[in-house]
Coordinates of C-alpha atoms and ligand atoms in Angstrom, one line a residue:
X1 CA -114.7 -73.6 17.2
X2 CA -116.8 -76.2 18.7
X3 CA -115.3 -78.9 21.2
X4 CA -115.1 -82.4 20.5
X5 CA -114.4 -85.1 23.1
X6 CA -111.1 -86.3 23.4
X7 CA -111.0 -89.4 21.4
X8 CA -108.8 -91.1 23.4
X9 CA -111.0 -93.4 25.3
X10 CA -109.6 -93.7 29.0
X11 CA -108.8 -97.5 29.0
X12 CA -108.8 -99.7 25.6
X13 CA -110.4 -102.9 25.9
X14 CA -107.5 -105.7 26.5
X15 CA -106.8 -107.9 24.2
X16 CA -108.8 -111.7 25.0
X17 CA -107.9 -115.2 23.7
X18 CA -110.8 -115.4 21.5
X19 CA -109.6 -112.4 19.5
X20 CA -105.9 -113.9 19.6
X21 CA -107.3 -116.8 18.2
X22 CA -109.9 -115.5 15.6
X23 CA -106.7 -113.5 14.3
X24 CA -104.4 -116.7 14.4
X25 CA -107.2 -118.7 12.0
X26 CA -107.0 -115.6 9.4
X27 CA -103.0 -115.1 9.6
X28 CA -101.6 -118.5 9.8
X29 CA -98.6 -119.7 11.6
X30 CA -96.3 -117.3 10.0
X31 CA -98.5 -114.5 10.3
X32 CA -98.6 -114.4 14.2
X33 CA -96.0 -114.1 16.8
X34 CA -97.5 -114.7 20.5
X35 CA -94.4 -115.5 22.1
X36 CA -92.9 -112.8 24.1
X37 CA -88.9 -113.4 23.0
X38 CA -90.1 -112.9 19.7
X39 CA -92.0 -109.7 20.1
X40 CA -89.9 -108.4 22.2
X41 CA -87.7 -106.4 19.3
X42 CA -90.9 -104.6 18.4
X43 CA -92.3 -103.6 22.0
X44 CA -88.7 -101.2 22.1
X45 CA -88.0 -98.4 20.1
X46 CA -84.7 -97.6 18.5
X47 CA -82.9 -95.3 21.5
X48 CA -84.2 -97.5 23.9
X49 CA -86.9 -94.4 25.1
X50 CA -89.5 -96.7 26.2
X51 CA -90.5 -100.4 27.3
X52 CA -94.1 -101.3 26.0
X53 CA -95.8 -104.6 26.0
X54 CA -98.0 -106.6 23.5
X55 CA -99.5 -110.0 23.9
X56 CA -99.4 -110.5 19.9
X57 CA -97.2 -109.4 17.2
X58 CA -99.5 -109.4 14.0
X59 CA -97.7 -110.1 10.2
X60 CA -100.6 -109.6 7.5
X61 CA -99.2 -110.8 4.0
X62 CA -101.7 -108.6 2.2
X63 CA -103.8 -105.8 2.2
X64 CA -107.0 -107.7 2.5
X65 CA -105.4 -109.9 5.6
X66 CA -104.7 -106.6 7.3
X67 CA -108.0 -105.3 7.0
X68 CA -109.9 -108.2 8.2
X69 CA -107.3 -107.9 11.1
X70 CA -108.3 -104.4 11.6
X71 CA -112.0 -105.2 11.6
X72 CA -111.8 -108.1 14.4
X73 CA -109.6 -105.5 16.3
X74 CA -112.2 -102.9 15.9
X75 CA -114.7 -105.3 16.5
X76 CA -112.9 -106.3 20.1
X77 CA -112.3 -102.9 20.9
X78 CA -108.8 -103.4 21.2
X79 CA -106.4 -101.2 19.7
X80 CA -103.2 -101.7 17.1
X81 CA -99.9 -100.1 16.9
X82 CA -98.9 -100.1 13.1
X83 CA -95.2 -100.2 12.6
X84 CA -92.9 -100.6 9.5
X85 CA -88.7 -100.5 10.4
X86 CA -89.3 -99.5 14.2
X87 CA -86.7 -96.5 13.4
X88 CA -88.7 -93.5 15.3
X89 CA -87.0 -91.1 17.3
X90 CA -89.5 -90.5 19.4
X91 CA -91.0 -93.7 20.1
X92 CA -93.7 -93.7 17.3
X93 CA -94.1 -97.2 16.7
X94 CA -94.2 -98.7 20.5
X95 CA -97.2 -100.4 21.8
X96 CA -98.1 -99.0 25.0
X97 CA -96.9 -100.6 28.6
X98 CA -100.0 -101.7 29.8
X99 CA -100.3 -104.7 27.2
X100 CA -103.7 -103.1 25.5
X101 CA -102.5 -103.1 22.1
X102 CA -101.6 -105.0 19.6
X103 CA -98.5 -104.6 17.2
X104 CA -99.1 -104.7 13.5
X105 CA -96.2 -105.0 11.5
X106 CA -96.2 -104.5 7.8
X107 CA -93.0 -106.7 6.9
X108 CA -94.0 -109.0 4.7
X109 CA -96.3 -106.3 2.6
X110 CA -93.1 -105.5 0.5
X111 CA -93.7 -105.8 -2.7
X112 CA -93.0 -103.5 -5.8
X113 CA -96.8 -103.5 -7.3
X114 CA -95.5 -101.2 -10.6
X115 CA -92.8 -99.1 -12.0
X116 CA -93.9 -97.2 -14.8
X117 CA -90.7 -95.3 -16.6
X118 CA -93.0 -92.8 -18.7
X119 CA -95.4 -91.9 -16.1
X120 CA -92.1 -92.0 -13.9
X121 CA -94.2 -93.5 -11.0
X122 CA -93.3 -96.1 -8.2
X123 CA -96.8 -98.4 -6.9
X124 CA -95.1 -100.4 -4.0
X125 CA -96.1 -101.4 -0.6
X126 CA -95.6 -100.1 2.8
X127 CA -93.2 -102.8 4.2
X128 CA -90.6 -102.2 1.4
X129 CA -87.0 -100.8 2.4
X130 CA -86.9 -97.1 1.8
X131 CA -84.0 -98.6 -0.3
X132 CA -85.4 -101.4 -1.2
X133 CA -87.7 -98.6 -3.1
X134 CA -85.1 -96.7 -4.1
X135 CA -83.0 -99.7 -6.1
X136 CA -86.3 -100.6 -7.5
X137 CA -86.5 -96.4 -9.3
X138 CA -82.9 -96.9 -10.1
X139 CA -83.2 -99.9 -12.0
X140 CA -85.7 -98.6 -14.3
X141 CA -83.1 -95.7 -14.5
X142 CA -85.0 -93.3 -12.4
X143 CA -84.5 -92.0 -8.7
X144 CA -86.5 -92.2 -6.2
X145 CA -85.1 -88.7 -4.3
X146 CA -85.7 -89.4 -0.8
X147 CA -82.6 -90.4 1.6
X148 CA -82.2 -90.5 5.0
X149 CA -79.8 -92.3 7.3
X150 CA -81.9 -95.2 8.6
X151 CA -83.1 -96.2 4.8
X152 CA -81.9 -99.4 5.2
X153 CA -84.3 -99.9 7.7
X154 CA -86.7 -97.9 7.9
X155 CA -90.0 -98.8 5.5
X156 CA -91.9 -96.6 2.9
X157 CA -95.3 -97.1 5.7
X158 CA -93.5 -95.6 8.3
X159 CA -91.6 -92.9 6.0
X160 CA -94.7 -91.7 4.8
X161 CA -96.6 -91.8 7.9
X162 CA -94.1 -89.6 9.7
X163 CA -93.5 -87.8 6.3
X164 CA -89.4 -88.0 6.6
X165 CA -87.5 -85.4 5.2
X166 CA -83.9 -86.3 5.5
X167 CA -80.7 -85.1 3.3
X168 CA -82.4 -83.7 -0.3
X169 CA -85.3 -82.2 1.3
X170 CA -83.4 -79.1 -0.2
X171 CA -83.6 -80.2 -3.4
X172 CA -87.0 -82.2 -3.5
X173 CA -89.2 -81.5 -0.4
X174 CA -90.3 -83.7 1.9
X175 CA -91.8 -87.0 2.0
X176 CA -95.0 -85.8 1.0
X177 CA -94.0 -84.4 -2.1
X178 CA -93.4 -87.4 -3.8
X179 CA -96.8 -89.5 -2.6
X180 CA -99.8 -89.3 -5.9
X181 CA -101.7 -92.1 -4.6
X182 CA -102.1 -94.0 -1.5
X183 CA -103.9 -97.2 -0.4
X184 CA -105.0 -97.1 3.2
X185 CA -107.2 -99.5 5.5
X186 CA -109.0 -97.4 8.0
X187 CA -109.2 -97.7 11.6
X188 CA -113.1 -99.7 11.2
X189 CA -111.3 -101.9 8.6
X190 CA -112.6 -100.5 5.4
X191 CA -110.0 -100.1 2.4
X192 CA -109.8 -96.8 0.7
X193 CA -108.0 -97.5 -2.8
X194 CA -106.4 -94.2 -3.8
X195 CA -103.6 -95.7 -5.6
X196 CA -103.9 -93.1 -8.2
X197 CA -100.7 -92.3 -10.3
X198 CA -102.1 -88.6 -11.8
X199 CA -100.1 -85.4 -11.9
X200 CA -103.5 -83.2 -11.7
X201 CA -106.5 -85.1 -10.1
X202 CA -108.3 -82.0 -8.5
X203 CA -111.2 -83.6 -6.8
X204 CA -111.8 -82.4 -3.3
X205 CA -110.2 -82.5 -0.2
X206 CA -106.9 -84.0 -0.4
X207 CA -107.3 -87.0 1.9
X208 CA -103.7 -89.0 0.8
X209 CA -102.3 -85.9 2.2
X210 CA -103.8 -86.5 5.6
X211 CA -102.3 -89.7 6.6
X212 CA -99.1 -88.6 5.1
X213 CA -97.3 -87.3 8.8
X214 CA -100.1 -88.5 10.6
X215 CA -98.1 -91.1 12.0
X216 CA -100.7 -94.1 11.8
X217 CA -102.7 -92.1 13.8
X218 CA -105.8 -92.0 11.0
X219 CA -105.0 -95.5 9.1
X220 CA -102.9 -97.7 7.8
X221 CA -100.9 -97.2 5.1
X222 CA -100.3 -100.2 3.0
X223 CA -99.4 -98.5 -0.2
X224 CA -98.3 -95.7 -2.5
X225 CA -97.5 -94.4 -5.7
X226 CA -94.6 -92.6 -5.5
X227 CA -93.3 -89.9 -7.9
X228 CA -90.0 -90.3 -9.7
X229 CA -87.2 -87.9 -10.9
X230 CA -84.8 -88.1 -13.4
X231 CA -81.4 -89.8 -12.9
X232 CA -78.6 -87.5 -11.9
X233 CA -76.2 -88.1 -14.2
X234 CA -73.5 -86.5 -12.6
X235 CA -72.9 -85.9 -9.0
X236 CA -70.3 -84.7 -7.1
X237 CA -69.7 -84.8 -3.4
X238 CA -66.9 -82.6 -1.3
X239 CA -66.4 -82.3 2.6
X240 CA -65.3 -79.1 3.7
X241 CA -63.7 -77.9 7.2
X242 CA -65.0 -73.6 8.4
X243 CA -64.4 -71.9 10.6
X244 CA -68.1 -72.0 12.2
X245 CA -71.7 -72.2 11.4
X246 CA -71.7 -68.7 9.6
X247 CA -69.4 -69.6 7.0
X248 CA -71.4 -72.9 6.6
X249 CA -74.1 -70.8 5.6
X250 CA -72.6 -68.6 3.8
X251 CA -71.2 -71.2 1.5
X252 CA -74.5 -72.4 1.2
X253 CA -75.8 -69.3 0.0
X254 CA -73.2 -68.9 -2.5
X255 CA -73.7 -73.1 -4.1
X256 CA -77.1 -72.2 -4.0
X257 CA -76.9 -69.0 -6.2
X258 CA -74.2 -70.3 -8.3
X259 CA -76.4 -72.8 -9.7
X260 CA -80.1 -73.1 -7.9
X261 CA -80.7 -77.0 -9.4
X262 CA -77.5 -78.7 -8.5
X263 CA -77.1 -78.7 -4.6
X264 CA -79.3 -82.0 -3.8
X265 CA -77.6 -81.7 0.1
X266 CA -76.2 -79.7 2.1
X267 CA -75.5 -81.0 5.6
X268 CA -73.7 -79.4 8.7
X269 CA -71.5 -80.9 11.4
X270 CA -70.3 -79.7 14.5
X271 CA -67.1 -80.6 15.8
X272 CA -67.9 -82.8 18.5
X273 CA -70.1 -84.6 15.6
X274 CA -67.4 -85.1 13.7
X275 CA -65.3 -86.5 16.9
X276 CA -68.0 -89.1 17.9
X277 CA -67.5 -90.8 14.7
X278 CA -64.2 -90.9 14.0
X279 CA -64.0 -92.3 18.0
X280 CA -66.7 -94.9 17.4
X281 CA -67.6 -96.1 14.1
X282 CA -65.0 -98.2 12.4
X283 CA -63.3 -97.2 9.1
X284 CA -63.8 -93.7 9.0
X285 CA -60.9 -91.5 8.6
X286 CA -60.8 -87.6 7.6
X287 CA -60.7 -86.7 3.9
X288 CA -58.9 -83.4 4.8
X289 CA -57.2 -81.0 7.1
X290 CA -58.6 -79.5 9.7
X291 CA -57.4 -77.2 12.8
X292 CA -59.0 -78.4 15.8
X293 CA -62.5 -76.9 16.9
X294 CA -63.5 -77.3 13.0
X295 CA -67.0 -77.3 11.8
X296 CA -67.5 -79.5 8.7
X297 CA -69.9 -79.3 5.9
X298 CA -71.1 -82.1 3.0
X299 CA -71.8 -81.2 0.2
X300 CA -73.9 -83.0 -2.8
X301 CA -74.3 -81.7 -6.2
X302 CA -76.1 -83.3 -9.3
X303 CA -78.6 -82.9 -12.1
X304 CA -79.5 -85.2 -14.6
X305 CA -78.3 -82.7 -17.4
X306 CA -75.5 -84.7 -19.5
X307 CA -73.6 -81.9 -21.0
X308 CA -73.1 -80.0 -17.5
X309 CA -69.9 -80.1 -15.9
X310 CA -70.3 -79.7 -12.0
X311 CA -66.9 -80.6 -10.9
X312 CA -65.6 -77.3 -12.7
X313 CA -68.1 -75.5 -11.0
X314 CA -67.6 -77.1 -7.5
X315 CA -64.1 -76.2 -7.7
X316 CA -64.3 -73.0 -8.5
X317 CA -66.6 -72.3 -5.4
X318 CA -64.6 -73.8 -3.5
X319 CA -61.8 -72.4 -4.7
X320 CA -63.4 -68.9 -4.1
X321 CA -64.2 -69.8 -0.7
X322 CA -61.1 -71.3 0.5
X323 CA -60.1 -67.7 -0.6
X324 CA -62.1 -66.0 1.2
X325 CA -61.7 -67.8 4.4
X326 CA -65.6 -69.2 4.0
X327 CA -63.5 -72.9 4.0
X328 CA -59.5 -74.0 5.5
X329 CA -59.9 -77.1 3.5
X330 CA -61.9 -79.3 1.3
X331 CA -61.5 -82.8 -0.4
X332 CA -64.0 -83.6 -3.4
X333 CA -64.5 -87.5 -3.8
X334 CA -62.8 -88.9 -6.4
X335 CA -64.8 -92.3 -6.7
X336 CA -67.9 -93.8 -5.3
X337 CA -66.2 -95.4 -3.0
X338 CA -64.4 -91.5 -1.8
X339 CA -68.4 -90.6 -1.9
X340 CA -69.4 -93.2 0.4
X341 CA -67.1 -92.6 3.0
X342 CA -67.9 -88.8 3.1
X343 CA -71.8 -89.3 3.4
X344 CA -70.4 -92.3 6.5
X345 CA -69.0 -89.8 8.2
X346 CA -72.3 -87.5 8.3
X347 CA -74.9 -90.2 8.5
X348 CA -72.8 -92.4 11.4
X349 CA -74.1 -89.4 13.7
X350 CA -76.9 -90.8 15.2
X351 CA -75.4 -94.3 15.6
X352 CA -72.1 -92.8 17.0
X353 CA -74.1 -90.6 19.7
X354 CA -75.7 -93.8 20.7
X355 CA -72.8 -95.4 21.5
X356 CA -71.2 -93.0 23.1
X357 CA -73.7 -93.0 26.1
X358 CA -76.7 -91.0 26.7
X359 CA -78.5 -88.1 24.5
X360 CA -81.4 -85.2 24.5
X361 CA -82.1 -84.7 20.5
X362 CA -84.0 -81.6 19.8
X363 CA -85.1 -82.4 15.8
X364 CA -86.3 -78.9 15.2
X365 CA -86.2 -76.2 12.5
X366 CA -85.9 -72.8 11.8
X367 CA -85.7 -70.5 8.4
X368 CA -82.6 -71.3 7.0
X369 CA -81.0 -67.4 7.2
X370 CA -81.4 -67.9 11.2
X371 CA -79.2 -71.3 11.2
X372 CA -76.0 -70.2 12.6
X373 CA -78.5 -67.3 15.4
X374 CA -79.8 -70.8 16.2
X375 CA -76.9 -72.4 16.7
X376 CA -75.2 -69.5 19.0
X377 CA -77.9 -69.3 21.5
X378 CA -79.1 -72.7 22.0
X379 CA -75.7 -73.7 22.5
X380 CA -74.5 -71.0 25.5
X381 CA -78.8 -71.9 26.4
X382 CA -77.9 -75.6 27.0
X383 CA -73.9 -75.3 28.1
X384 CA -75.4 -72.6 31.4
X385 CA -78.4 -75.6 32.0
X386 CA -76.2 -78.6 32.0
X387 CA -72.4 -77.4 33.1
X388 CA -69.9 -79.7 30.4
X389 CA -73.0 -80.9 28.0
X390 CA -71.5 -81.5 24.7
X391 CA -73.7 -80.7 21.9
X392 CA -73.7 -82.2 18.7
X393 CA -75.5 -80.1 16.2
X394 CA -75.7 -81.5 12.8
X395 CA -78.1 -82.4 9.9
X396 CA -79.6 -80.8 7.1
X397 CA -78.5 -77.0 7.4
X398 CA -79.9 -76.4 3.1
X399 CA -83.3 -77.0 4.7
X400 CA -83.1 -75.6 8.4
X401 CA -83.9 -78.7 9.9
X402 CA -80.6 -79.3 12.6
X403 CA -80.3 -82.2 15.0
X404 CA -79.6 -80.3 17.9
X405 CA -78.9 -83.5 20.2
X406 CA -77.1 -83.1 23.5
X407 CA -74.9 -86.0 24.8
X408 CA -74.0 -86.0 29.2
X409 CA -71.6 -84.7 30.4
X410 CA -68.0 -87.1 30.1
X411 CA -68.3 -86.8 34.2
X412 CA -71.9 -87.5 34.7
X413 CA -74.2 -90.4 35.2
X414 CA -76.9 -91.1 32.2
X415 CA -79.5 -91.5 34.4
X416 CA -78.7 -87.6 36.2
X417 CA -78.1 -86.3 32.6
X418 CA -81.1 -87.7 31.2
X419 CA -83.6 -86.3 34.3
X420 CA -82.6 -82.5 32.3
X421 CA -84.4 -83.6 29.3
X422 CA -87.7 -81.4 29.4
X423 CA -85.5 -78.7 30.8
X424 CA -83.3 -78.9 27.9
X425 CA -86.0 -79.3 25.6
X426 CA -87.8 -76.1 27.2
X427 CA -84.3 -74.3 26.5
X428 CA -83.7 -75.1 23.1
X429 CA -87.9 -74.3 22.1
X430 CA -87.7 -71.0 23.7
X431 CA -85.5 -70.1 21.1
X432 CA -86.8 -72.3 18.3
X433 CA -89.8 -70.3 19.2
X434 CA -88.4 -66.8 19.1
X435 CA -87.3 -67.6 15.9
X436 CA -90.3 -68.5 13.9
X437 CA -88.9 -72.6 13.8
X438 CA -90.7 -75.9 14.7
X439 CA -90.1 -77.8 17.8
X440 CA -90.5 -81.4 15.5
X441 CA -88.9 -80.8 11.8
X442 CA -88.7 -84.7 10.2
X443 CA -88.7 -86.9 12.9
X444 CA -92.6 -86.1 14.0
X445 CA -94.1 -85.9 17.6
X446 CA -94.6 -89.5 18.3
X447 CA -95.0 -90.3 22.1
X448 CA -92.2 -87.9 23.3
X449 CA -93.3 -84.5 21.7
X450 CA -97.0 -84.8 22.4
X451 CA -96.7 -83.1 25.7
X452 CA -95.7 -79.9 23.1
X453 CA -98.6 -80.0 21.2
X454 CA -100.8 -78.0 23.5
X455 CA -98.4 -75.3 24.1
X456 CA -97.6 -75.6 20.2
X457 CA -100.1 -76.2 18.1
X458 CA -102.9 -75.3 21.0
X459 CA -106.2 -73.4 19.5
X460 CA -107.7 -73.8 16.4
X461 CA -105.1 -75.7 15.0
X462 CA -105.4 -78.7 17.8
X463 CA -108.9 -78.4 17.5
X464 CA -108.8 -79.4 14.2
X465 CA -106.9 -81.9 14.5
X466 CA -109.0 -83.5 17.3
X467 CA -112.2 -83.0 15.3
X468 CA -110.2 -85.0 12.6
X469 CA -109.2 -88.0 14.4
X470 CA -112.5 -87.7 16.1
X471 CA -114.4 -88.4 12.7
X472 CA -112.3 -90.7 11.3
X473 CA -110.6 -93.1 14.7
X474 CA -113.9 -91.8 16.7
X475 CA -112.5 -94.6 19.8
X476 CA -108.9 -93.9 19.1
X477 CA -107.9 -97.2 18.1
X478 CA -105.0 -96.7 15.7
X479 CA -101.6 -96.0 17.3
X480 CA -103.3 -94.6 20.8
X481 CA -101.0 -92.2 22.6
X482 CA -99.2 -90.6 19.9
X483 CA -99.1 -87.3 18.3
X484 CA -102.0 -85.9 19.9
X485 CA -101.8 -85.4 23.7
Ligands
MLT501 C1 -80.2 -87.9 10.9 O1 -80.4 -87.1 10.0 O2 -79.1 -88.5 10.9 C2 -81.2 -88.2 11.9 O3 -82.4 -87.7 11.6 C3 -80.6 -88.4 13.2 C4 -80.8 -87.9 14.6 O4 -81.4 -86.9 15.0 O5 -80.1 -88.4 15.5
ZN502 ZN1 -82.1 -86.0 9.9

């Protein structure tokens, strides 16, 4: 395949006053943020990877204020960092250090445009709450079936962009499975209105598809229409205790065949997981009993059929497990409230590990038969690296995406921990490798992974990819330093 130059030029233009200014006139005063205690939120990311800087914090209201932003951007040369809840794990959203971009946050574009309950579609912007977007499906009594831990936070832009997958991805796919249309302003400032809401629209190359996971990297989302589901209208959540991974699996295996359309979850948690919680987030207790060195699994099934009866099914799976040995235990919530604090305990994970002190996350996947293989040998991999590591393995086991995060040592610095990361990474990939997986499964490449992409995704595949961003960003103005290295 033929080269193309990297489009990364070497040195973006720096910002200047005038274009401060000429962006201040078209924003207004709520629309800019210039001093540095106010940006200084956004130039971080959420684990505190990386320290960027930006002379000016931009706030469009509307599409058309954000495009005319982009064009005196482009116009500068100077480059913008899009970011919606500033939730990425690997630094996806942070302006670089050298003060040449600019941060464009799409906050205030939050708006619901639509809901339509036949089509079963959802037109809102990028700036919306993931469950902001996912009360406004509900209360047209449909669901918007996409959940993961930071939706409080984290905005539909950014969930698109990085195409999240999170806790029903076993159920409903990914991100990208729910987007129809999209409304985009690209990197020269032009506004491509695909806000389609069609089921079949067979017309060429998919382009919506493109800047879904490309991670701002291509344009700026500002919009989507989002497919709906049906309302579950019953659900049912348990939290088991096994004996290890391989009985997590196979209990999977067994929910799964039992009846294919009801398991909308099923999560895995390690024991020191599990530990970290209970140690550091308040009001969470243990629904069950469970012998010391347990691994726990959530469970979440539901369908939208009225007559079915799921509880009588759950329990007899359970029941046969428990039987079996697959299980020692297992409490099924009684209430909402019951469901809640089950689905606290598994999504508290990442906040828990934070607080406990210092982590390595590997976010990787692998086919779903080859979870527990995983498991084994990245574990004894990481425990011979890094003598007294603790690994926390948990997350999404129904889709073989696991969180394979490592946390210090209790007996060593952060700082001596933390200079292991590549090694541990290397470890951990060598086996992701071996066993057909991903080295980034939901959380994307960002700034920390693009150092993998070469060894990756190297070949045609990069190539591609370059000759895409080449065509479309051809000075590599959107989001510079991310996803491609
Ligand atoms: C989750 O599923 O909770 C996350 O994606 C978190 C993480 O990797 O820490
Ligand atoms: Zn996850």
């Amino acid at each position: 395949m033929m080269q193309v130059p990297n489009p990364v030029p070497a040195r973006p233009d720096l910002p200047q006053p005038g274009l401060i200014d000429a962006l201040a006139r078209r924003l207004g005063p709520r629309g800019l943020l210039t001093d540095p205690a106010d940006i200084a939120p956004f130039s971080t990311d959420w684990r505190r990877l990386y320290q960027g800087r930006s002379v000016a914090l931009l706030r469009p209201a509307d599409t058309e204020e954000l495009a005319d932003c982009v064009r005196l951007c482009a116009a500068a040369g100077v480059a913008l960092v899009p970011q919606g809840g500033n939730t990425s794990m690997v630094g996806g959203a942070v302006p670089p250090e050298d003060g040449s971009a600019l941060l464009l946050s799409l906050a205030r574009m939050n708006r619901v445009r639509a809901l339509d309950p036949v089509d079963m579609t959802l037109t809102i912007e990028a700036g919306a709450t993931l469950k902001a977007a996912q009360e406004a499906a509900a209360a047209a009594d449909c669901l918007l079936p996409l959940s993961i831990a930071s939706e409080g936070s984290a905005q539909i832009g950014g969930v698109l962009s990085t195409n999240a997958g999170g806790n029903n991805t076993v159920r409903y796919g990914n991100a990208r499975e729910r987007v129809l249309g999209l409304e985009v302003v690209l990197p020269d400032g032009q506004v491509w209105n695909g806000l389609r809401r069609l089921r079949k629209d067979n017309t060429g190359y998919c382009l919506r598809q493109l800047f879904v996971g490309a991670e701002g990297t291509l344009g700026v989302i500002t919009a989507a229409v989002l497919a709906l589901a049906p309302r579950p209208r019953q659900m049912e959540v348990a939290f088991c205790a096994l004996p290890d991974a391989e009985a997590a699996l196979a209990l999977f295996t067994r929910l799964r065949r039992a009846d294919p359309a009801a398991v909308n979850a099923f999560e895995y948690m390690s024991p020191i997981g599990l530990e970290l919680v209970l140690k550091h987030i308040p009001e969470t207790t243990l629904p069950l009993a469970a012998p010391p060195g347990s691994h726990f699994a959530l469970i979440e099934l539901a369908t939208p059929r009225p007559g079915a009866d799921l509880r009588a099914s759950l329990e007899s799976a359970l029941e046969a497990a428990l039987s079996e040995g697959l299980i020692t235990d297992a409490a099924i919530a009684a209430s909402e409230a019951q469901r809640r604090a089950m689905w606290k305990l598994r999504e508290e994970h990442a906040e828990a590990q934070k607080r406990d002190g210092a982590s390595v996350k590997n976010d990787i996947s692998v086919p779903v038969s080859l979870v527990p293989t995983f498991l084994r040998e990245a574990t004894a991999a990481c425990q011979a690296l890094v003598a007294g590591v603790r690994v926390l393995a948990f997350g999404h086991m129904g889709d073989g995406n696991i969180h394979f995060n490592c946390q210090q040592p209790e007996a060593m610095a952060a700082a001596e921990f933390l200079a292991y990361d590549h090694a541990i990474m290397a470890a951990v990939n060598d086996i992701v490798r071996r066993l057909d997986g991903s080295f980034s499964a939901e959380h994307g490449v960002g700034r920390l992974k693009t150092y993998l992409m070469q060894g990756w995704r190297g070949g045609a595949e990069l190539e591609l990819m370059r000759r895409i961003k080449h065509a479309i960003d051809p000075r590599g103005l959107l989001n510079p330093g991310k996803l491609l290295p």
